[in-house]
């Protein structure tokens, strides 16, 4: 196992993802250059086109200038003819010389533009080549960094005591036993695996140990025709057989102490040869008076005589029902076992001991053998027969069939003898639920049953979370329109007529002391007064008022509530991959951890 030791420095049951992110700054690709715009070419081409379009006009103007030159030279003066001649020369150049010059300029500018395009593309190709080289270098550095980082690191329980595993499949158990077993064996540990599943879950670990030359002992019961009782005393045989038969038939309420005593006394009578289930079955048949001396088979004459005198007639009859039950169980075991000693318990330098229950046996016989192997392991560990240097670990795969008292007693025996115990339960029910939490660390693999997953989630624990419990959204629109019209009209008329006549007459008589002469004096006035007035008026008023208002309101509110929920939902446990597990360890501050025991995740 030297190679295994070199690759595994600490105990591990799988791997946990802790890979750090490798940040690589991406370099953008060079920008593809655009073709230089031929702006000069476009201007020159436009000028050349204009010159070609104006050539006919300039030709006629040139003809006119030539005619004018001739006329002026002939009629007026030749010196004055120089002016139209110069104009004619200029027009001639514009007609024939300017377009040709523009054509040559266009060709020259086009050549210069092509040279600029070639230079630009050459520069771009050089930048692209440099970018590709830099990109390849970055990819190489990135690959080296990724290879240097191990995203999956070993993970295992901090505790060094009992570990319980619940759930999973046969493939998952093979993976976890391979990871755990190689780690413990590499550290110098001694591993004992009691495979009661009939699924050969320890086969990958056993094969790897054989490839690395590790000393192992393996027995497949009952394919190798071994004798499980080899090396046990009569007292041990009595306990093993009685406890094994009682556990296989839990409905039997009779005292197991009496059964153990009967088996012990029968085993003590078989002194001439090693005790096997075949000889033990024949001995019970002798007690039941079912064999004659000539039919004793593997029993000697002295053993036959001793067995005949073991019980009195009254004692035999009172224990006859018990003897029949013991004889039936021993007979079934005798049919599948042999005389060869079961290898595996001898030797101190054995790294791996495997006791495997064959998958070819029926459930009835397998049930007896399952409890028998468990009782044998318990008795041998209690007698101190599992010794050796380094840490010693006992693994029981398929502990579902074992009762809680037996498991607790086995755990106590292992603790007293300094052994670590690992129990693998296929389901979280019956006795598995009763012992849940009795170990120091617990691993949960896939639990397909909803009830089992819920029990596991409850064991993992709960935690407080703030979750949105209420979400309210309101939207309102308010529109109001008011219109008021008022019209007032009024008409009034008034007429007043006044007619008056006024007459006034005043007389006065004056008498003297004696006689006076009567005379009239006074005034009289008369007059007539007339007045007429007419008043009228019309008033009218009209008013209109309009008002409108509108509004929109929106409100959103979220209410949070403190809830006590699972740290890991049951659906997560139901959906785990076959090799994934959740580890709960009270001594681990980061518990619970999510790991995976797939061998492909480990180091190459």
Coordinates of C-alpha atoms in Angstrom, one line a residue:
X1 CA 0.0 0.0 0.0
X2 CA 3.0 2.3 -0.4
X3 CA 1.5 4.0 -3.4
X4 CA -1.8 4.5 -1.6
X5 CA 0.0 6.0 1.4
X6 CA 1.8 8.5 -0.9
X7 CA -1.4 9.8 -2.3
X8 CA -3.6 10.0 0.8
X9 CA -2.2 11.8 3.8
X10 CA -5.3 12.1 5.9
X11 CA -8.5 10.2 6.6
X12 CA -11.1 10.9 3.9
X13 CA -14.5 9.6 3.1
X14 CA -14.9 11.6 -0.1
X15 CA -14.1 15.0 -1.6
X16 CA -15.6 18.4 -1.1
X17 CA -15.7 21.1 -3.7
X18 CA -13.6 24.0 -2.6
X19 CA -12.0 25.1 -5.8
X20 CA -11.1 28.8 -6.1
X21 CA -12.0 30.7 -9.2
X22 CA -9.1 31.3 -11.6
X23 CA -9.6 34.8 -12.9
X24 CA -8.1 35.4 -16.3
X25 CA -8.3 38.9 -17.9
X26 CA -9.5 38.5 -21.4
X27 CA -7.7 40.5 -24.1
X28 CA -10.0 41.8 -26.7
X29 CA -9.3 41.0 -30.3
X30 CA -7.8 43.8 -32.5
X31 CA -10.3 45.9 -34.2
X32 CA -10.5 45.3 -37.9
X33 CA -9.4 48.5 -39.6
X34 CA -11.7 50.1 -42.1
X35 CA -10.7 50.8 -45.7
X36 CA -9.4 54.3 -46.0
X37 CA -12.1 56.5 -47.5
X38 CA -11.2 57.6 -51.0
X39 CA -12.3 61.2 -50.4
X40 CA -9.7 62.7 -52.8
X41 CA -10.6 60.3 -55.5
X42 CA -14.2 61.2 -55.3
X43 CA -13.4 64.9 -55.6
X44 CA -11.1 64.4 -58.6
X45 CA -13.6 62.2 -60.3
X46 CA -16.3 64.8 -59.8
X47 CA -14.1 67.5 -61.3
X48 CA -13.2 65.2 -64.3
X49 CA -16.9 64.5 -64.9
X50 CA -17.7 68.2 -64.8
X51 CA -14.9 69.0 -67.2
X52 CA -16.2 66.4 -69.7
X53 CA -19.7 67.8 -69.4
X54 CA -18.5 71.4 -70.0
X55 CA -16.2 70.5 -72.9
X56 CA -18.8 71.1 -75.7
X57 CA -19.7 74.5 -74.2
X58 CA -16.1 75.5 -73.9
X59 CA -15.4 74.3 -77.5
X60 CA -18.0 76.8 -78.8
X61 CA -16.7 79.5 -76.7
X62 CA -13.2 78.7 -77.9
X63 CA -14.4 79.0 -81.5
X64 CA -15.9 82.3 -80.7
X65 CA -12.7 83.5 -79.1
X66 CA -10.7 82.5 -82.2
X67 CA -13.1 84.3 -84.4
X68 CA -13.0 87.3 -82.2
X69 CA -9.2 87.2 -82.3
X70 CA -9.1 87.1 -86.1
X71 CA -11.6 89.9 -86.5
X72 CA -9.9 92.2 -84.0
X73 CA -6.5 91.5 -85.6
X74 CA -7.7 92.2 -89.1
X75 CA -10.0 95.1 -88.4
X76 CA -8.8 96.9 -85.3
X77 CA -5.2 96.2 -84.3
X78 CA -3.2 93.1 -83.8
X79 CA -2.1 94.2 -80.4
X80 CA -5.7 94.2 -79.2
X81 CA -6.1 90.8 -80.7
X82 CA -3.8 89.4 -78.0
X83 CA -6.6 89.6 -75.5
X84 CA -9.0 87.3 -77.2
X85 CA -6.0 85.1 -78.3
X86 CA -5.1 84.6 -74.6
X87 CA -8.7 83.8 -73.8
X88 CA -8.7 81.3 -76.7
X89 CA -5.6 79.7 -75.4
X90 CA -7.1 79.4 -71.9
X91 CA -10.2 77.9 -73.3
X92 CA -8.2 75.4 -75.3
X93 CA -6.4 74.3 -72.2
X94 CA -9.7 74.0 -70.4
X95 CA -11.1 71.9 -73.2
X96 CA -8.2 69.5 -73.7
X97 CA -5.5 69.9 -71.1
X98 CA -7.5 70.1 -67.8
X99 CA -9.4 66.8 -68.2
X100 CA -6.2 65.0 -69.0
X101 CA -4.5 66.5 -66.0
X102 CA -7.4 65.5 -63.8
X103 CA -7.2 61.9 -65.2
X104 CA -3.5 61.6 -64.4
X105 CA -4.1 63.1 -60.9
X106 CA -6.9 60.5 -60.4
X107 CA -4.6 57.6 -61.4
X108 CA -1.9 58.9 -59.1
X109 CA -4.3 59.3 -56.1
X110 CA -5.7 55.9 -56.7
X111 CA -2.3 54.3 -56.6
X112 CA -1.5 56.2 -53.4
X113 CA -4.8 55.0 -51.9
X114 CA -4.0 51.3 -52.8
X115 CA -0.6 51.7 -51.2
X116 CA -2.3 53.0 -48.0
X117 CA -4.8 50.0 -48.0
X118 CA -1.9 47.6 -48.3
X119 CA 0.0 49.2 -45.5
X120 CA -3.1 49.2 -43.3
X121 CA -3.8 45.5 -43.9
X122 CA -0.2 44.6 -43.2
X123 CA -0.3 46.4 -39.9
X124 CA -3.6 44.7 -39.0
X125 CA -2.2 41.2 -39.9
X126 CA 0.8 41.9 -37.7
X127 CA -1.5 42.9 -34.8
X128 CA -3.7 39.8 -35.2
X129 CA -0.6 37.6 -35.2
X130 CA 0.7 39.2 -32.0
X131 CA -2.8 38.9 -30.4
X132 CA -3.0 35.2 -31.3
X133 CA 0.4 34.6 -29.8
X134 CA -0.5 36.5 -26.6
X135 CA -3.8 34.6 -26.4
X136 CA -2.1 31.2 -26.7
X137 CA 0.3 32.3 -23.9
X138 CA -2.6 33.3 -21.7
X139 CA -4.4 30.0 -22.3
X140 CA -1.3 28.1 -21.4
X141 CA -0.9 30.0 -18.2
X142 CA -4.6 29.5 -17.4
X143 CA -4.4 25.8 -18.0
X144 CA -1.3 25.6 -15.7
X145 CA -3.2 27.6 -13.0
X146 CA -6.3 25.3 -13.3
X147 CA -4.1 22.2 -13.1
X148 CA -2.4 23.6 -10.0
X149 CA -5.7 24.2 -8.3
X150 CA -7.5 21.1 -6.8
X151 CA -11.1 22.0 -6.8
X152 CA -12.0 18.8 -4.9
X153 CA -10.3 18.4 -1.5
X154 CA -10.5 15.4 0.8
X155 CA -13.2 15.5 3.5
X156 CA -13.9 13.2 6.4
X157 CA -15.3 13.2 9.9
X158 CA -13.4 15.1 12.6
X159 CA -14.5 12.6 15.2
X160 CA -12.5 9.4 15.6
X161 CA -15.3 7.4 17.1
X162 CA -18.4 5.7 15.7
X163 CA -19.8 6.8 12.3
X164 CA -23.2 5.9 11.0
X165 CA -24.2 6.1 7.3
X166 CA -27.8 6.0 6.2
X167 CA -29.3 5.6 2.7
X168 CA -27.5 5.1 -0.6
X169 CA -27.2 2.4 -3.1
X170 CA -24.7 -0.5 -3.5
X171 CA -22.7 1.6 -6.0
X172 CA -22.5 4.5 -3.4
X173 CA -21.4 2.1 -0.6
X174 CA -18.7 0.6 -2.8
X175 CA -17.4 4.2 -3.5
X176 CA -17.5 5.3 0.1
X177 CA -15.9 2.1 1.4
X178 CA -13.2 2.4 -1.2
X179 CA -12.4 6.0 -0.3
X180 CA -12.6 5.4 3.5
X181 CA -10.9 2.1 3.4
X182 CA -7.9 3.2 1.4
X183 CA -7.4 6.3 3.6
X184 CA -7.5 4.4 6.8
X185 CA -5.4 1.5 5.6
X186 CA -2.9 4.0 4.1
X187 CA -2.5 5.5 7.6
X188 CA -1.7 2.1 9.0
X189 CA -5.2 1.1 10.2
X190 CA -6.6 -2.4 10.4
X191 CA -10.0 -2.8 8.8
X192 CA -12.6 -5.4 9.4
X193 CA -15.6 -5.4 7.1
X194 CA -18.7 -7.5 7.8
X195 CA -20.7 -7.4 4.6
X196 CA -24.2 -8.6 5.4
X197 CA -25.8 -7.0 2.3
X198 CA -25.2 -9.9 -0.2
X199 CA -24.2 -7.2 -2.6
X200 CA -20.4 -7.5 -2.6
X201 CA -20.0 -3.8 -1.6
X202 CA -16.4 -4.4 -0.4
X203 CA -15.2 -5.9 -3.6
X204 CA -13.5 -2.7 -5.1
X205 CA -11.6 -2.1 -1.8
X206 CA -10.6 -5.7 -1.7
X207 CA -9.4 -5.7 -5.3
X208 CA -7.4 -2.5 -4.8
X209 CA -5.7 -3.9 -1.7
X210 CA -4.8 -7.0 -3.6
X211 CA -3.3 -5.0 -6.4
X212 CA -1.1 -3.1 -4.0
X213 CA 0.0 -6.3 -2.2
X214 CA -1.7 -5.5 1.1
X215 CA -2.1 -8.6 3.4
X216 CA -5.8 -9.5 3.5
X217 CA -8.0 -12.3 4.7
X218 CA -11.4 -12.9 3.1
X219 CA -14.1 -15.4 3.6
X220 CA -17.4 -15.8 1.7
X221 CA -20.0 -17.6 3.7
X222 CA -21.1 -20.2 2.9
X223 CA -19.5 -20.5 -0.6
X224 CA -16.1 -21.6 0.9
X225 CA -17.7 -24.4 3.0
X226 CA -16.1 -22.8 6.1
X227 CA -16.8 -23.6 9.7
X228 CA -17.8 -20.3 11.5
X229 CA -17.5 -22.0 14.9
X230 CA -13.8 -22.8 14.5
X231 CA -11.7 -21.4 17.3
X232 CA -14.7 -20.7 19.7
X233 CA -15.1 -22.3 23.1
X234 CA -18.2 -24.2 24.2
X235 CA -19.4 -21.1 26.1
X236 CA -18.9 -18.9 23.0
X237 CA -20.7 -21.4 20.8
X238 CA -23.7 -21.5 23.2
X239 CA -23.9 -17.7 23.1
X240 CA -23.4 -17.4 19.3
X241 CA -25.9 -20.0 18.3
X242 CA -28.6 -19.0 20.9
X243 CA -28.3 -15.3 20.1
X244 CA -28.2 -15.9 16.3
X245 CA -31.3 -18.1 16.3
X246 CA -33.2 -15.7 18.6
X247 CA -32.3 -12.6 16.4
X248 CA -33.4 -14.5 13.3
X249 CA -36.7 -15.4 15.0
X250 CA -37.6 -12.3 17.2
X251 CA -41.1 -13.6 17.8
X252 CA -39.7 -16.3 20.1
X253 CA -40.1 -14.9 23.6
X254 CA -38.4 -17.8 25.4
X255 CA -35.4 -17.2 27.6
X256 CA -32.2 -17.0 25.5
X257 CA -30.2 -17.9 28.5
X258 CA -31.7 -21.4 28.6
X259 CA -31.0 -21.8 24.9
X260 CA -27.4 -20.7 25.3
X261 CA -27.0 -23.2 28.2
X262 CA -28.4 -26.1 26.2
X263 CA -26.2 -25.4 23.2
X264 CA -23.2 -24.9 25.5
X265 CA -23.8 -28.3 27.2
X266 CA -24.2 -30.0 23.9
X267 CA -20.9 -28.4 22.6
X268 CA -19.1 -29.5 25.7
X269 CA -20.0 -33.1 24.8
X270 CA -18.3 -32.8 21.4
X271 CA -14.7 -33.2 22.6
X272 CA -13.2 -35.7 20.2
X273 CA -13.2 -33.3 17.1
X274 CA -13.8 -29.6 16.4
X275 CA -17.3 -28.5 16.8
X276 CA -19.1 -27.9 13.5
X277 CA -22.7 -27.3 12.7
X278 CA -22.9 -30.8 11.2
X279 CA -21.8 -32.4 14.4
X280 CA -23.9 -30.0 16.4
X281 CA -27.0 -31.0 14.4
X282 CA -26.3 -34.6 14.9
X283 CA -25.9 -34.0 18.7
X284 CA -29.4 -32.4 18.9
X285 CA -30.9 -35.3 17.0
X286 CA -29.4 -37.6 19.6
X287 CA -31.0 -35.6 22.4
X288 CA -34.3 -35.9 20.6
X289 CA -33.9 -39.6 20.2
X290 CA -33.9 -39.4 16.5
X291 CA -30.5 -41.2 15.9
X292 CA -29.5 -44.7 16.8
X293 CA -25.8 -45.6 17.6
X294 CA -25.4 -46.9 14.0
X295 CA -26.6 -43.5 12.6
X296 CA -24.4 -41.3 14.7
X297 CA -22.4 -40.2 11.6
X298 CA -19.6 -37.8 12.5
X299 CA -20.1 -38.4 16.2
X300 CA -17.9 -40.8 18.1
X301 CA -19.2 -43.6 20.4
X302 CA -18.1 -41.7 23.5
X303 CA -19.8 -38.5 22.4
X304 CA -23.0 -40.4 21.5
X305 CA -23.0 -41.9 25.0
X306 CA -22.4 -38.6 26.7
X307 CA -25.2 -36.9 24.8
X308 CA -27.6 -39.8 25.6
X309 CA -26.9 -39.3 29.3
X310 CA -26.9 -35.5 29.2
X311 CA -30.6 -35.0 30.0
X312 CA -32.9 -37.1 32.0
X313 CA -36.1 -38.2 30.5
X314 CA -38.2 -35.7 32.3
X315 CA -35.8 -32.8 31.5
X316 CA -35.8 -33.9 27.9
X317 CA -39.5 -33.9 27.6
X318 CA -39.9 -30.5 29.3
X319 CA -37.3 -29.0 26.9
X320 CA -38.4 -30.9 23.9
X321 CA -40.0 -27.9 22.1
X322 CA -37.0 -25.8 22.7
X323 CA -34.7 -28.6 21.5
X324 CA -36.8 -29.0 18.3
X325 CA -36.4 -25.2 17.6
X326 CA -32.7 -25.3 18.2
X327 CA -32.2 -28.4 16.2
X328 CA -34.1 -27.0 13.2
X329 CA -32.0 -23.8 13.2
X330 CA -28.8 -25.7 13.6
X331 CA -29.8 -28.1 10.8
X332 CA -30.3 -25.3 8.4
X333 CA -26.9 -23.9 9.2
X334 CA -25.3 -27.3 8.9
X335 CA -26.6 -27.6 5.3
X336 CA -24.6 -24.5 4.2
X337 CA -21.5 -24.7 6.3
X338 CA -18.5 -27.0 6.1
X339 CA -15.5 -28.2 8.2
X340 CA -12.8 -25.8 7.0
X341 CA -11.9 -23.2 9.6
X342 CA -13.1 -19.7 8.6
X343 CA -10.0 -17.7 7.8
X344 CA -9.7 -14.1 8.8
X345 CA -9.3 -13.7 12.5
X346 CA -5.8 -14.9 12.8
X347 CA -2.7 -12.7 12.2
X348 CA -1.8 -9.3 13.5
X349 CA -0.4 -7.8 10.3
X350 CA -3.5 -8.2 8.3
X351 CA -4.6 -4.9 6.8
X352 CA -8.1 -6.0 5.7
X353 CA -10.4 -8.7 6.9
X354 CA -13.5 -9.4 4.9
X355 CA -16.4 -11.6 6.0
X356 CA -19.0 -11.5 3.2
X357 CA -22.4 -13.1 3.0
X358 CA -22.9 -14.9 -0.3
X359 CA -25.6 -13.5 -2.6
X360 CA -26.6 -17.0 -3.7
X361 CA -28.3 -17.9 -0.4
X362 CA -32.1 -17.6 0.2
X363 CA -33.4 -15.1 2.6
X364 CA -34.3 -17.7 5.2
X365 CA -30.7 -19.1 5.4
X366 CA -29.2 -15.6 4.8
X367 CA -31.1 -14.3 7.8
X368 CA -29.6 -17.0 10.0
X369 CA -26.1 -16.5 8.7
X370 CA -26.4 -12.7 9.0
X371 CA -27.1 -12.9 12.7
X372 CA -24.6 -15.7 13.2
X373 CA -21.7 -13.7 11.6
X374 CA -22.6 -10.7 13.7
X375 CA -22.6 -12.7 16.9
X376 CA -19.3 -14.3 16.0
X377 CA -17.7 -10.9 15.4
X378 CA -19.1 -9.6 18.7
X379 CA -17.8 -12.6 20.6
X380 CA -14.3 -12.5 19.0
X381 CA -14.0 -8.8 19.6
X382 CA -15.1 -9.2 23.2
X383 CA -12.5 -11.9 23.7
X384 CA -9.8 -9.6 22.3
X385 CA -9.1 -11.6 19.2
X386 CA -9.0 -8.5 16.9
X387 CA -5.6 -7.1 17.7
X388 CA -2.7 -5.5 15.9
X389 CA -0.8 -2.3 15.4
X390 CA -2.5 0.9 14.3
X391 CA -6.1 2.0 14.4
X392 CA -8.6 -0.7 14.2
X393 CA -12.0 -0.2 12.5
X394 CA -15.0 -2.5 12.2
X395 CA -17.4 -1.8 9.4
X396 CA -20.9 -3.5 9.3
X397 CA -22.5 -3.0 6.0
X398 CA -26.2 -3.8 6.1
X399 CA -26.9 -3.2 9.7
X400 CA -30.7 -2.7 9.0
X401 CA -31.4 -6.3 10.0
X402 CA -29.8 -6.0 13.4
X403 CA -31.8 -5.0 16.5
X404 CA -31.1 -1.8 18.4
X405 CA -30.0 -3.7 21.7
X406 CA -27.5 -5.8 19.7
X407 CA -26.1 -2.7 17.9
X408 CA -25.7 -0.8 21.2
X409 CA -24.0 -3.8 22.9
X410 CA -21.7 -4.2 19.9
X411 CA -20.9 -0.4 20.1
X412 CA -20.1 -0.7 23.8
X413 CA -17.8 -3.7 23.2
X414 CA -15.9 -1.8 20.4
X415 CA -15.5 1.3 22.5
X416 CA -14.1 -0.8 25.5
X417 CA -11.6 -2.5 23.2
X418 CA -10.5 0.7 21.4
X419 CA -12.1 0.0 18.1
X420 CA -13.9 2.4 15.8
X421 CA -17.3 1.3 14.6
X422 CA -18.9 2.2 11.2
X423 CA -22.5 1.2 10.6
X424 CA -24.1 1.3 7.1
X425 CA -27.9 1.4 7.0
X426 CA -29.7 1.1 3.7
X427 CA -32.8 2.8 5.1
X428 CA -33.7 5.2 7.9
X429 CA -36.4 3.1 9.6
X430 CA -37.0 0.6 12.3
X431 CA -33.8 0.0 14.3
X432 CA -31.9 2.6 12.2
X433 CA -34.2 5.3 13.5
X434 CA -33.7 4.1 17.0
X435 CA -29.9 4.4 16.9
X436 CA -29.9 7.6 14.9
X437 CA -27.7 10.1 16.7
X438 CA -26.0 7.4 18.8
X439 CA -22.8 7.7 16.8
X440 CA -20.5 10.7 16.8
X441 CA -20.8 11.5 13.1
X442 CA -23.6 10.7 10.7
X443 CA -23.5 10.5 6.9
X444 CA -26.6 10.7 4.7
X445 CA -26.6 9.4 1.2
X446 CA -29.6 9.3 -1.2
X447 CA -32.8 8.7 0.7
X448 CA -35.5 8.1 -1.9
X449 CA -38.3 7.6 0.6
X450 CA -39.9 11.0 1.5
X451 CA -40.5 10.0 5.1
X452 CA -36.9 8.9 5.6
X453 CA -35.6 12.1 3.9
X454 CA -37.7 14.2 6.2
X455 CA -36.4 12.4 9.3
X456 CA -32.8 13.0 8.0
X457 CA -33.6 16.7 7.4
X458 CA -34.9 17.0 10.9
X459 CA -31.8 15.4 12.3
X460 CA -29.6 17.8 10.2
X461 CA -31.3 20.7 11.9
X462 CA -33.2 23.8 11.2
X463 CA -32.3 27.4 11.1
X464 CA -34.1 30.8 11.1
X465 CA -34.6 32.5 7.9
X466 CA -36.4 35.7 6.8
X467 CA -38.7 34.9 4.0
X468 CA -41.3 37.1 2.2
X469 CA -44.6 36.2 3.7
X470 CA -46.8 38.9 2.1
X471 CA -46.6 40.8 -1.1
X472 CA -49.1 43.7 -1.7
X473 CA -49.5 45.8 -4.8
X474 CA -52.2 48.4 -5.2
X475 CA -53.0 50.6 -8.2
X476 CA -55.6 53.3 -8.2
X477 CA -56.8 56.0 -10.7
X478 CA -58.9 59.0 -9.7
X479 CA -60.6 61.2 -12.3
X480 CA -63.0 64.0 -11.5
X481 CA -64.7 66.5 -13.9
X482 CA -67.0 69.3 -12.9
X483 CA -68.9 71.6 -15.3
X484 CA -71.1 74.5 -14.3
X485 CA -73.2 76.8 -16.6
X486 CA -75.1 79.8 -15.2
X487 CA -77.2 82.2 -17.2
X488 CA -79.1 85.2 -15.7
X489 CA -81.5 87.4 -17.7
X490 CA -83.5 90.5 -16.4
X491 CA -85.9 93.1 -17.8
X492 CA -87.6 96.0 -15.9
X493 CA -89.8 99.0 -17.0
X494 CA -91.3 101.9 -14.9
X495 CA -93.7 104.8 -15.9
X496 CA -94.9 107.7 -13.7
X497 CA -97.4 110.5 -14.7
X498 CA -98.3 113.5 -12.4
X499 CA -100.9 116.2 -13.2
X500 CA -101.7 119.0 -10.7
X501 CA -103.8 122.2 -10.5
X502 CA -103.1 124.7 -7.8
X503 CA -105.5 127.7 -6.9
X504 CA -105.0 130.2 -4.1
X505 CA -107.4 133.0 -3.0
X506 CA -106.9 135.3 0.0
X507 CA -109.1 138.1 1.3
X508 CA -108.7 140.6 4.1
X509 CA -111.3 143.1 5.7
X510 CA -110.2 146.0 7.8
X511 CA -112.5 148.0 10.1
X512 CA -111.7 151.3 11.8
X513 CA -112.3 152.3 15.3
X514 CA -115.8 153.4 14.7
X515 CA -116.8 152.6 11.3
X516 CA -114.7 151.4 8.7
X517 CA -115.1 151.1 5.1
X518 CA -115.2 147.6 3.9
X519 CA -112.7 146.9 1.2
X520 CA -111.0 143.7 -0.3
X521 CA -107.5 143.1 -0.5
X522 CA -105.6 140.0 -1.1
X523 CA -104.0 137.9 -3.8
X524 CA -105.1 135.1 -6.0
X525 CA -103.0 132.7 -7.8
X526 CA -103.7 129.7 -10.0
X527 CA -101.6 127.4 -11.8
X528 CA -101.3 123.9 -13.4
X529 CA -98.5 121.4 -12.9
X530 CA -97.9 118.3 -15.1
X531 CA -95.0 115.8 -14.9
X532 CA -94.4 112.5 -16.6
X533 CA -91.4 110.1 -16.2
X534 CA -90.7 106.7 -17.7
X535 CA -87.8 104.4 -16.7
X536 CA -86.9 101.0 -18.2
X537 CA -83.9 98.7 -18.2
X538 CA -82.7 95.2 -19.3
X539 CA -79.9 93.2 -17.7
X540 CA -78.4 89.8 -18.9
X541 CA -75.5 87.9 -17.6
X542 CA -74.1 84.4 -18.5
X543 CA -71.2 82.4 -16.9
X544 CA -69.6 79.0 -17.6
X545 CA -67.1 77.2 -15.4
X546 CA -65.4 73.9 -16.0
X547 CA -62.9 72.0 -13.7
X548 CA -61.3 68.6 -14.2
X549 CA -58.8 66.7 -12.0
X550 CA -57.2 63.2 -12.4
X551 CA -54.7 61.2 -10.3
X552 CA -53.0 57.8 -10.2
X553 CA -51.6 56.1 -7.1
X554 CA -49.5 53.0 -6.9
X555 CA -48.0 51.3 -3.8
X556 CA -46.0 48.1 -3.3
X557 CA -45.2 46.5 0.1
X558 CA -43.4 43.3 1.0
X559 CA -43.8 41.7 4.4
X560 CA -41.1 39.5 5.8
X561 CA -41.5 36.8 8.4
X562 CA -38.9 34.9 10.5
X563 CA -39.4 31.2 9.9
X564 CA -37.7 28.1 11.3
X565 CA -36.9 25.9 8.3
X566 CA -34.8 23.0 7.4
X567 CA -31.1 23.7 6.9
X568 CA -31.3 21.1 4.1
X569 CA -34.6 20.3 2.5
X570 CA -35.7 16.7 2.2
X571 CA -36.0 17.0 -1.5
X572 CA -32.2 17.7 -1.6
X573 CA -31.6 14.4 0.2
X574 CA -33.9 12.6 -2.2
X575 CA -32.1 14.0 -5.3
X576 CA -28.5 13.3 -4.3
X577 CA -26.3 11.6 -6.8
X578 CA -25.4 7.9 -6.0
X579 CA -22.0 8.9 -4.6
X580 CA -22.9 12.2 -2.9
X581 CA -23.4 12.4 0.9
X582 CA -24.2 15.0 3.6
X583 CA -21.9 14.7 6.6
X584 CA -23.1 15.9 10.0
X585 CA -20.3 16.0 12.6
X586 CA -20.8 17.9 15.9
X587 CA -17.0 18.5 16.2
X588 CA -16.8 20.1 12.7
X589 CA -17.7 23.8 12.8
X590 CA -18.5 23.7 9.1
X591 CA -21.1 20.9 9.5
X592 CA -23.1 19.9 7.6
X593 CA -20.8 19.3 4.6
X594 CA -21.8 18.2 1.2
X595 CA -19.2 15.7 -0.3
X596 CA -18.9 13.1 -3.0
X597 CA -17.0 9.8 -2.8
X598 CA -16.7 9.2 -6.6
X599 CA -13.2 7.9 -7.1
X600 CA -12.8 10.0 -10.3
X601 CA -12.8 13.1 -8.2
X602 CA -9.7 12.1 -6.3
X603 CA -6.1 12.7 -7.4
X604 CA -5.0 10.8 -10.5

